[in-house]
Amino acid sequence: MIVLDANYILRFLVKDNDTMYEIAKEAIKNNNCFIDNEVLAEVVFVLIKVYNISKSDIKDTLVRFLSFENIILHSKPTIIKALELFEEKNIDFVDAILCAKSKKYEIKTFDKKLNKCIKNIKV
C-alpha cells in the first residue's frame, strides 16, 4: 500500500502537468492507496483557492475518485457524506466532516454554521 499526499492527488485530478499526471496515474492505478482525511482537506482547499473549482465539481470529482476500490480512507462513507454536506451547506470541508461524524459522535463546537448543520443533518 502507498500513502498519497495532496500534490500527488492534485496532479492526478487536474492533469496540469502531463509527466506528473502519468506518474500519478500509474501509481494510483496499480496500488492500494491510502489517503488521510487531512490530506483530502488540503486537496479540497487547493481546488477551491488555487483552481477556483466549484463545490459541486469538487464533490463530483472526489466522489468518483474515492469510489475506486483501491482508494482507502478512514470511514469512506463518512467522507462521501461530508462531500455532499460540503456541497449543500455553507460550511468548509473540515466542518462538513465533523457534521457527517455527528451521526455517530457528539460534536462539541461554538461554530454556528456547524451547529446548524449538526442539528439539521439527515442520515
PDB file of N, CA and C in Angstrom, residues 11-97:
ATOM      1  N   ARG A  11      -2.200  16.376  -8.940  1.00  0.00           N
ATOM      2  CA  ARG A  11      -1.665  16.150 -10.289  1.00  0.00           C
ATOM      3  C   ARG A  11      -2.552  15.158 -11.045  1.00  0.00           C
ATOM      4  N   PHE A  12      -3.036  14.141 -10.341  1.00  0.00           N
ATOM      5  CA  PHE A  12      -3.918  13.152 -10.961  1.00  0.00           C
ATOM      6  C   PHE A  12      -5.263  13.771 -11.339  1.00  0.00           C
ATOM      7  N   LEU A  13      -5.819  14.586 -10.470  1.00  0.00           N
ATOM      8  CA  LEU A  13      -7.156  15.136 -10.702  1.00  0.00           C
ATOM      9  C   LEU A  13      -7.178  16.268 -11.725  1.00  0.00           C
ATOM     10  N   VAL A  14      -6.224  17.183 -11.636  1.00  0.00           N
ATOM     11  CA  VAL A  14      -6.291  18.375 -12.506  1.00  0.00           C
ATOM     12  C   VAL A  14      -5.506  18.225 -13.803  1.00  0.00           C
ATOM     13  N   LYS A  15      -4.621  17.245 -13.857  1.00  0.00           N
ATOM     14  CA  LYS A  15      -3.867  16.946 -15.089  1.00  0.00           C
ATOM     15  C   LYS A  15      -3.181  18.190 -15.658  1.00  0.00           C
ATOM     16  N   ASP A  16      -2.574  18.994 -14.788  1.00  0.00           N
ATOM     17  CA  ASP A  16      -1.935  20.228 -15.243  1.00  0.00           C
ATOM     18  C   ASP A  16      -0.451  20.055 -15.568  1.00  0.00           C
ATOM     19  N   ASN A  17       0.075  18.851 -15.364  1.00  0.00           N
ATOM     20  CA  ASN A  17       1.450  18.528 -15.724  1.00  0.00           C
ATOM     21  C   ASN A  17       1.418  17.103 -16.264  1.00  0.00           C
ATOM     22  N   ASP A  18       1.598  16.960 -17.568  1.00  0.00           N
ATOM     23  CA  ASP A  18       1.438  15.655 -18.211  1.00  0.00           C
ATOM     24  C   ASP A  18       2.344  14.580 -17.618  1.00  0.00           C
ATOM     25  N   THR A  19       3.587  14.920 -17.365  1.00  0.00           N
ATOM     26  CA  THR A  19       4.526  13.939 -16.826  1.00  0.00           C
ATOM     27  C   THR A  19       4.096  13.487 -15.434  1.00  0.00           C
ATOM     28  N   MET A  20       3.789  14.444 -14.551  1.00  0.00           N
ATOM     29  CA  MET A  20       3.370  14.101 -13.193  1.00  0.00           C
ATOM     30  C   MET A  20       2.028  13.373 -13.191  1.00  0.00           C
ATOM     31  N   TYR A  21       1.135  13.760 -14.095  1.00  0.00           N
ATOM     32  CA  TYR A  21      -0.151  13.065 -14.202  1.00  0.00           C
ATOM     33  C   TYR A  21       0.062  11.591 -14.535  1.00  0.00           C
ATOM     34  N   GLU A  22       0.908  11.310 -15.517  1.00  0.00           N
ATOM     35  CA  GLU A  22       1.143   9.916 -15.927  1.00  0.00           C
ATOM     36  C   GLU A  22       1.770   9.105 -14.796  1.00  0.00           C
ATOM     37  N   ILE A  23       2.706   9.697 -14.059  1.00  0.00           N
ATOM     38  CA  ILE A  23       3.331   9.007 -12.931  1.00  0.00           C
ATOM     39  C   ILE A  23       2.285   8.718 -11.852  1.00  0.00           C
ATOM     40  N   ALA A  24       1.488   9.737 -11.532  1.00  0.00           N
ATOM     41  CA  ALA A  24       0.449   9.570 -10.507  1.00  0.00           C
ATOM     42  C   ALA A  24      -0.586   8.543 -10.947  1.00  0.00           C
ATOM     43  N   LYS A  25      -0.996   8.612 -12.209  1.00  0.00           N
ATOM     44  CA  LYS A  25      -1.991   7.676 -12.732  1.00  0.00           C
ATOM     45  C   LYS A  25      -1.513   6.235 -12.606  1.00  0.00           C
ATOM     46  N   GLU A  26      -0.289   5.982 -12.984  1.00  0.00           N
ATOM     47  CA  GLU A  26       0.257   4.615 -12.900  1.00  0.00           C
ATOM     48  C   GLU A  26       0.317   4.135 -11.451  1.00  0.00           C
ATOM     49  N   ALA A  27       0.764   4.996 -10.557  1.00  0.00           N
ATOM     50  CA  ALA A  27       0.867   4.605  -9.146  1.00  0.00           C
ATOM     51  C   ALA A  27      -0.515   4.343  -8.551  1.00  0.00           C
ATOM     52  N   ILE A  28      -1.469   5.216  -8.842  1.00  0.00           N
ATOM     53  CA  ILE A  28      -2.820   5.076  -8.300  1.00  0.00           C
ATOM     54  C   ILE A  28      -3.516   3.855  -8.903  1.00  0.00           C
ATOM     55  N   LYS A  29      -3.320   3.648 -10.180  1.00  0.00           N
ATOM     56  CA  LYS A  29      -3.952   2.530 -10.871  1.00  0.00           C
ATOM     57  C   LYS A  29      -3.431   1.173 -10.378  1.00  0.00           C
ATOM     58  N   ASN A  30      -2.153   1.106 -10.008  1.00  0.00           N
ATOM     59  CA  ASN A  30      -1.510  -0.179  -9.732  1.00  0.00           C
ATOM     60  C   ASN A  30      -1.243  -0.468  -8.262  1.00  0.00           C
ATOM     61  N   ASN A  31      -1.807   0.333  -7.360  1.00  0.00           N
ATOM     62  CA  ASN A  31      -1.559   0.142  -5.934  1.00  0.00           C
ATOM     63  C   ASN A  31      -2.817   0.392  -5.118  1.00  0.00           C
ATOM     64  N   ASN A  32      -2.859  -0.199  -3.941  1.00  0.00           N
ATOM     65  CA  ASN A  32      -3.828   0.246  -2.947  1.00  0.00           C
ATOM     66  C   ASN A  32      -3.279   1.551  -2.395  1.00  0.00           C
ATOM     67  N   CYS A  33      -4.145   2.552  -2.328  1.00  0.00           N
ATOM     68  CA  CYS A  33      -3.717   3.898  -1.971  1.00  0.00           C
ATOM     69  C   CYS A  33      -4.477   4.398  -0.753  1.00  0.00           C
ATOM     70  N   PHE A  34      -3.741   4.746   0.298  1.00  0.00           N
ATOM     71  CA  PHE A  34      -4.355   5.301   1.494  1.00  0.00           C
ATOM     72  C   PHE A  34      -4.281   6.823   1.446  1.00  0.00           C
ATOM     73  N   ILE A  35      -5.394   7.469   1.844  1.00  0.00           N
ATOM     74  CA  ILE A  35      -5.447   8.931   1.900  1.00  0.00           C
ATOM     75  C   ILE A  35      -5.933   9.339   3.286  1.00  0.00           C
ATOM     76  N   ASP A  36      -5.110  10.124   3.991  1.00  0.00           N
ATOM     77  CA  ASP A  36      -5.520  10.684   5.277  1.00  0.00           C
ATOM     78  C   ASP A  36      -6.576  11.761   5.050  1.00  0.00           C
ATOM     79  N   ASN A  37      -7.481  11.905   6.011  1.00  0.00           N
ATOM     80  CA  ASN A  37      -8.503  12.953   5.915  1.00  0.00           C
ATOM     81  C   ASN A  37      -7.880  14.337   5.813  1.00  0.00           C
ATOM     82  N   GLU A  38      -6.764  14.554   6.514  1.00  0.00           N
ATOM     83  CA  GLU A  38      -6.091  15.853   6.461  1.00  0.00           C
ATOM     84  C   GLU A  38      -5.587  16.154   5.053  1.00  0.00           C
ATOM     85  N   VAL A  39      -5.101  15.136   4.382  1.00  0.00           N
ATOM     86  CA  VAL A  39      -4.634  15.308   3.000  1.00  0.00           C
ATOM     87  C   VAL A  39      -5.811  15.645   2.094  1.00  0.00           C
ATOM     88  N   LEU A  40      -6.912  14.958   2.289  1.00  0.00           N
ATOM     89  CA  LEU A  40      -8.106  15.231   1.485  1.00  0.00           C
ATOM     90  C   LEU A  40      -8.595  16.662   1.723  1.00  0.00           C
ATOM     91  N   ALA A  41      -8.524  17.129   2.963  1.00  0.00           N
ATOM     92  CA  ALA A  41      -8.908  18.504   3.269  1.00  0.00           C
ATOM     93  C   ALA A  41      -8.005  19.494   2.533  1.00  0.00           C
ATOM     94  N   GLU A  42      -6.715  19.192   2.449  1.00  0.00           N
ATOM     95  CA  GLU A  42      -5.798  20.056   1.707  1.00  0.00           C
ATOM     96  C   GLU A  42      -6.142  20.058   0.222  1.00  0.00           C
ATOM     97  N   VAL A  43      -6.481  18.899  -0.322  1.00  0.00           N
ATOM     98  CA  VAL A  43      -6.874  18.810  -1.732  1.00  0.00           C
ATOM     99  C   VAL A  43      -8.082  19.709  -1.993  1.00  0.00           C
ATOM    100  N   VAL A  44      -9.092  19.620  -1.151  1.00  0.00           N
ATOM    101  CA  VAL A  44     -10.294  20.443  -1.313  1.00  0.00           C
ATOM    102  C   VAL A  44      -9.929  21.915  -1.239  1.00  0.00           C
ATOM    103  N   PHE A  45      -9.114  22.297  -0.262  1.00  0.00           N
ATOM    104  CA  PHE A  45      -8.707  23.689  -0.098  1.00  0.00           C
ATOM    105  C   PHE A  45      -8.009  24.208  -1.361  1.00  0.00           C
ATOM    106  N   VAL A  46      -7.071  23.441  -1.890  1.00  0.00           N
ATOM    107  CA  VAL A  46      -6.326  23.867  -3.084  1.00  0.00           C
ATOM    108  C   VAL A  46      -7.247  23.942  -4.303  1.00  0.00           C
ATOM    109  N   LEU A  47      -8.149  22.987  -4.450  1.00  0.00           N
ATOM    110  CA  LEU A  47      -9.067  23.024  -5.592  1.00  0.00           C
ATOM    111  C   LEU A  47      -9.934  24.284  -5.566  1.00  0.00           C
ATOM    112  N   ILE A  48     -10.306  24.725  -4.375  1.00  0.00           N
ATOM    113  CA  ILE A  48     -11.110  25.947  -4.256  1.00  0.00           C
ATOM    114  C   ILE A  48     -10.256  27.191  -4.448  1.00  0.00           C
ATOM    115  N   LYS A  49      -9.200  27.308  -3.674  1.00  0.00           N
ATOM    116  CA  LYS A  49      -8.422  28.550  -3.607  1.00  0.00           C
ATOM    117  C   LYS A  49      -7.481  28.768  -4.785  1.00  0.00           C
ATOM    118  N   VAL A  50      -6.887  27.704  -5.287  1.00  0.00           N
ATOM    119  CA  VAL A  50      -5.917  27.844  -6.375  1.00  0.00           C
ATOM    120  C   VAL A  50      -6.574  27.658  -7.736  1.00  0.00           C
ATOM    121  N   TYR A  51      -7.439  26.650  -7.845  1.00  0.00           N
ATOM    122  CA  TYR A  51      -8.025  26.313  -9.142  1.00  0.00           C
ATOM    123  C   TYR A  51      -9.427  26.870  -9.335  1.00  0.00           C
ATOM    124  N   ASN A  52      -9.997  27.495  -8.310  1.00  0.00           N
ATOM    125  CA  ASN A  52     -11.338  28.096  -8.371  1.00  0.00           C
ATOM    126  C   ASN A  52     -12.403  27.126  -8.870  1.00  0.00           C
ATOM    127  N   ILE A  53     -12.332  25.907  -8.416  1.00  0.00           N
ATOM    128  CA  ILE A  53     -13.295  24.883  -8.817  1.00  0.00           C
ATOM    129  C   ILE A  53     -14.497  24.958  -7.884  1.00  0.00           C
ATOM    130  N   SER A  54     -15.685  24.807  -8.419  1.00  0.00           N
ATOM    131  CA  SER A  54     -16.913  24.915  -7.621  1.00  0.00           C
ATOM    132  C   SER A  54     -17.034  23.748  -6.657  1.00  0.00           C
ATOM    133  N   LYS A  55     -17.778  23.975  -5.577  1.00  0.00           N
ATOM    134  CA  LYS A  55     -18.023  22.915  -4.594  1.00  0.00           C
ATOM    135  C   LYS A  55     -18.684  21.711  -5.259  1.00  0.00           C
ATOM    136  N   SER A  56     -19.598  21.963  -6.159  1.00  0.00           N
ATOM    137  CA  SER A  56     -20.298  20.879  -6.847  1.00  0.00           C
ATOM    138  C   SER A  56     -19.326  20.024  -7.663  1.00  0.00           C
ATOM    139  N   ASP A  57     -18.454  20.670  -8.413  1.00  0.00           N
ATOM    140  CA  ASP A  57     -17.478  19.927  -9.219  1.00  0.00           C
ATOM    141  C   ASP A  57     -16.479  19.185  -8.344  1.00  0.00           C
ATOM    142  N   ILE A  58     -16.085  19.812  -7.228  1.00  0.00           N
ATOM    143  CA  ILE A  58     -15.173  19.140  -6.304  1.00  0.00           C
ATOM    144  C   ILE A  58     -15.838  17.888  -5.748  1.00  0.00           C
ATOM    145  N   LYS A  59     -17.070  18.033  -5.295  1.00  0.00           N
ATOM    146  CA  LYS A  59     -17.780  16.873  -4.748  1.00  0.00           C
ATOM    147  C   LYS A  59     -17.887  15.764  -5.789  1.00  0.00           C
ATOM    148  N   ASP A  60     -18.329  16.097  -6.990  1.00  0.00           N
ATOM    149  CA  ASP A  60     -18.494  15.076  -8.035  1.00  0.00           C
ATOM    150  C   ASP A  60     -17.174  14.382  -8.357  1.00  0.00           C
ATOM    151  N   THR A  61     -16.122  15.157  -8.514  1.00  0.00           N
ATOM    152  CA  THR A  61     -14.807  14.608  -8.866  1.00  0.00           C
ATOM    153  C   THR A  61     -14.261  13.721  -7.755  1.00  0.00           C
ATOM    154  N   LEU A  62     -14.336  14.213  -6.511  1.00  0.00           N
ATOM    155  CA  LEU A  62     -13.779  13.428  -5.408  1.00  0.00           C
ATOM    156  C   LEU A  62     -14.608  12.193  -5.096  1.00  0.00           C
ATOM    157  N   VAL A  63     -15.910  12.271  -5.230  1.00  0.00           N
ATOM    158  CA  VAL A  63     -16.731  11.075  -5.009  1.00  0.00           C
ATOM    159  C   VAL A  63     -16.356   9.996  -6.032  1.00  0.00           C
ATOM    160  N   ARG A  64     -16.177  10.394  -7.280  1.00  0.00           N
ATOM    161  CA  ARG A  64     -15.751   9.420  -8.308  1.00  0.00           C
ATOM    162  C   ARG A  64     -14.378   8.838  -7.964  1.00  0.00           C
ATOM    163  N   PHE A  65     -13.446   9.710  -7.624  1.00  0.00           N
ATOM    164  CA  PHE A  65     -12.088   9.283  -7.292  1.00  0.00           C
ATOM    165  C   PHE A  65     -12.075   8.353  -6.072  1.00  0.00           C
ATOM    166  N   LEU A  66     -12.783   8.739  -5.040  1.00  0.00           N
ATOM    167  CA  LEU A  66     -12.796   7.946  -3.803  1.00  0.00           C
ATOM    168  C   LEU A  66     -13.565   6.641  -3.955  1.00  0.00           C
ATOM    169  N   SER A  67     -14.346   6.530  -5.009  1.00  0.00           N
ATOM    170  CA  SER A  67     -15.101   5.301  -5.265  1.00  0.00           C
ATOM    171  C   SER A  67     -14.243   4.189  -5.860  1.00  0.00           C
ATOM    172  N   PHE A  68     -13.031   4.526  -6.306  1.00  0.00           N
ATOM    173  CA  PHE A  68     -12.138   3.477  -6.796  1.00  0.00           C
ATOM    174  C   PHE A  68     -11.920   2.480  -5.662  1.00  0.00           C
ATOM    175  N   GLU A  69     -11.991   1.193  -5.984  1.00  0.00           N
ATOM    176  CA  GLU A  69     -11.856   0.154  -4.965  1.00  0.00           C
ATOM    177  C   GLU A  69     -10.511   0.205  -4.246  1.00  0.00           C
ATOM    178  N   ASN A  70      -9.477   0.653  -4.914  1.00  0.00           N
ATOM    179  CA  ASN A  70      -8.139   0.651  -4.311  1.00  0.00           C
ATOM    180  C   ASN A  70      -7.825   1.923  -3.508  1.00  0.00           C
ATOM    181  N   ILE A  71      -8.778   2.835  -3.404  1.00  0.00           N
ATOM    182  CA  ILE A  71      -8.595   4.039  -2.586  1.00  0.00           C
ATOM    183  C   ILE A  71      -9.138   3.741  -1.193  1.00  0.00           C
ATOM    184  N   ILE A  72      -8.279   3.896  -0.205  1.00  0.00           N
ATOM    185  CA  ILE A  72      -8.612   3.531   1.173  1.00  0.00           C
ATOM    186  C   ILE A  72      -8.575   4.783   2.044  1.00  0.00           C
ATOM    187  N   LEU A  73      -9.641   4.971   2.819  1.00  0.00           N
ATOM    188  CA  LEU A  73      -9.769   6.098   3.741  1.00  0.00           C
ATOM    189  C   LEU A  73     -10.250   5.581   5.080  1.00  0.00           C
ATOM    190  N   HIS A  74     -10.094   6.410   6.096  1.00  0.00           N
ATOM    191  CA  HIS A  74     -10.797   6.133   7.349  1.00  0.00           C
ATOM    192  C   HIS A  74     -12.259   6.467   7.086  1.00  0.00           C
ATOM    193  N   SER A  75     -13.138   5.503   7.197  1.00  0.00           N
ATOM    194  CA  SER A  75     -14.577   5.708   7.068  1.00  0.00           C
ATOM    195  C   SER A  75     -14.980   6.413   5.762  1.00  0.00           C
ATOM    196  N   LYS A  76     -14.804   5.699   4.678  1.00  0.00           N
ATOM    197  CA  LYS A  76     -15.149   6.245   3.361  1.00  0.00           C
ATOM    198  C   LYS A  76     -16.589   6.756   3.290  1.00  0.00           C
ATOM    199  N   PRO A  77     -17.592   6.044   3.844  1.00  0.00           N
ATOM    200  CA  PRO A  77     -18.970   6.570   3.784  1.00  0.00           C
ATOM    201  C   PRO A  77     -19.120   7.928   4.477  1.00  0.00           C
ATOM    202  N   THR A  78     -18.398   8.136   5.570  1.00  0.00           N
ATOM    203  CA  THR A  78     -18.459   9.419   6.275  1.00  0.00           C
ATOM    204  C   THR A  78     -17.875  10.530   5.407  1.00  0.00           C
ATOM    205  N   ILE A  79     -16.787  10.250   4.725  1.00  0.00           N
ATOM    206  CA  ILE A  79     -16.160  11.260   3.867  1.00  0.00           C
ATOM    207  C   ILE A  79     -17.043  11.566   2.660  1.00  0.00           C
ATOM    208  N   ILE A  80     -17.676  10.558   2.096  1.00  0.00           N
ATOM    209  CA  ILE A  80     -18.611  10.793   0.987  1.00  0.00           C
ATOM    210  C   ILE A  80     -19.763  11.680   1.468  1.00  0.00           C
ATOM    211  N   LYS A  81     -20.310  11.392   2.648  1.00  0.00           N
ATOM    212  CA  LYS A  81     -21.373  12.220   3.224  1.00  0.00           C
ATOM    213  C   LYS A  81     -20.861  13.640   3.466  1.00  0.00           C
ATOM    214  N   ALA A  82     -19.628  13.766   3.940  1.00  0.00           N
ATOM    215  CA  ALA A  82     -19.043  15.090   4.168  1.00  0.00           C
ATOM    216  C   ALA A  82     -18.938  15.877   2.866  1.00  0.00           C
ATOM    217  N   LEU A  83     -18.576  15.222   1.783  1.00  0.00           N
ATOM    218  CA  LEU A  83     -18.513  15.912   0.487  1.00  0.00           C
ATOM    219  C   LEU A  83     -19.891  16.393   0.047  1.00  0.00           C
ATOM    220  N   GLU A  84     -20.910  15.608   0.318  1.00  0.00           N
ATOM    221  CA  GLU A  84     -22.281  16.028  -0.005  1.00  0.00           C
ATOM    222  C   GLU A  84     -22.679  17.239   0.838  1.00  0.00           C
ATOM    223  N   LEU A  85     -22.368  17.212   2.131  1.00  0.00           N
ATOM    224  CA  LEU A  85     -22.687  18.336   3.016  1.00  0.00           C
ATOM    225  C   LEU A  85     -21.894  19.580   2.618  1.00  0.00           C
ATOM    226  N   PHE A  86     -20.643  19.386   2.253  1.00  0.00           N
ATOM    227  CA  PHE A  86     -19.783  20.472   1.790  1.00  0.00           C
ATOM    228  C   PHE A  86     -20.410  21.181   0.593  1.00  0.00           C
ATOM    229  N   GLU A  87     -20.977  20.405  -0.309  1.00  0.00           N
ATOM    230  CA  GLU A  87     -21.625  20.990  -1.489  1.00  0.00           C
ATOM    231  C   GLU A  87     -22.928  21.694  -1.111  1.00  0.00           C
ATOM    232  N   GLU A  88     -23.708  21.087  -0.228  1.00  0.00           N
ATOM    233  CA  GLU A  88     -25.054  21.582   0.097  1.00  0.00           C
ATOM    234  C   GLU A  88     -25.078  22.746   1.079  1.00  0.00           C
ATOM    235  N   LYS A  89     -24.195  22.711   2.052  1.00  0.00           N
ATOM    236  CA  LYS A  89     -24.238  23.668   3.159  1.00  0.00           C
ATOM    237  C   LYS A  89     -23.189  24.755   2.972  1.00  0.00           C
ATOM    238  N   ASN A  90     -23.335  25.831   3.696  1.00  0.00           N
ATOM    239  CA  ASN A  90     -22.374  26.923   3.648  1.00  0.00           C
ATOM    240  C   ASN A  90     -21.301  26.701   4.720  1.00  0.00           C
ATOM    241  N   ILE A  91     -20.585  25.571   4.616  1.00  0.00           N
ATOM    242  CA  ILE A  91     -19.528  25.236   5.566  1.00  0.00           C
ATOM    243  C   ILE A  91     -18.299  24.748   4.815  1.00  0.00           C
ATOM    244  N   ASP A  92     -17.150  24.831   5.483  1.00  0.00           N
ATOM    245  CA  ASP A  92     -15.939  24.328   4.834  1.00  0.00           C
ATOM    246  C   ASP A  92     -15.882  22.807   4.962  1.00  0.00           C
ATOM    247  N   PHE A  93     -14.910  22.208   4.299  1.00  0.00           N
ATOM    248  CA  PHE A  93     -14.862  20.751   4.227  1.00  0.00           C
ATOM    249  C   PHE A  93     -14.585  20.099   5.580  1.00  0.00           C
ATOM    250  N   VAL A  94     -13.702  20.685   6.376  1.00  0.00           N
ATOM    251  CA  VAL A  94     -13.408  20.105   7.691  1.00  0.00           C
ATOM    252  C   VAL A  94     -14.659  20.115   8.564  1.00  0.00           C
ATOM    253  N   ASP A  95     -15.418  21.209   8.541  1.00  0.00           N
ATOM    254  CA  ASP A  95     -16.677  21.239   9.280  1.00  0.00           C
ATOM    255  C   ASP A  95     -17.673  20.230   8.721  1.00  0.00           C
ATOM    256  N   ALA A  96     -17.653  20.029   7.426  1.00  0.00           N
ATOM    257  CA  ALA A  96     -18.540  19.026   6.817  1.00  0.00           C
ATOM    258  C   ALA A  96     -18.194  17.622   7.310  1.00  0.00           C
ATOM    259  N   ILE A  97     -16.902  17.345   7.502  1.00  0.00           N
ATOM    260  CA  ILE A  97     -16.505  16.049   8.052  1.00  0.00           C
ATOM    261  C   ILE A  97     -17.055  15.904   9.467  1.00  0.00           C
TER     262      ILE A  97
END
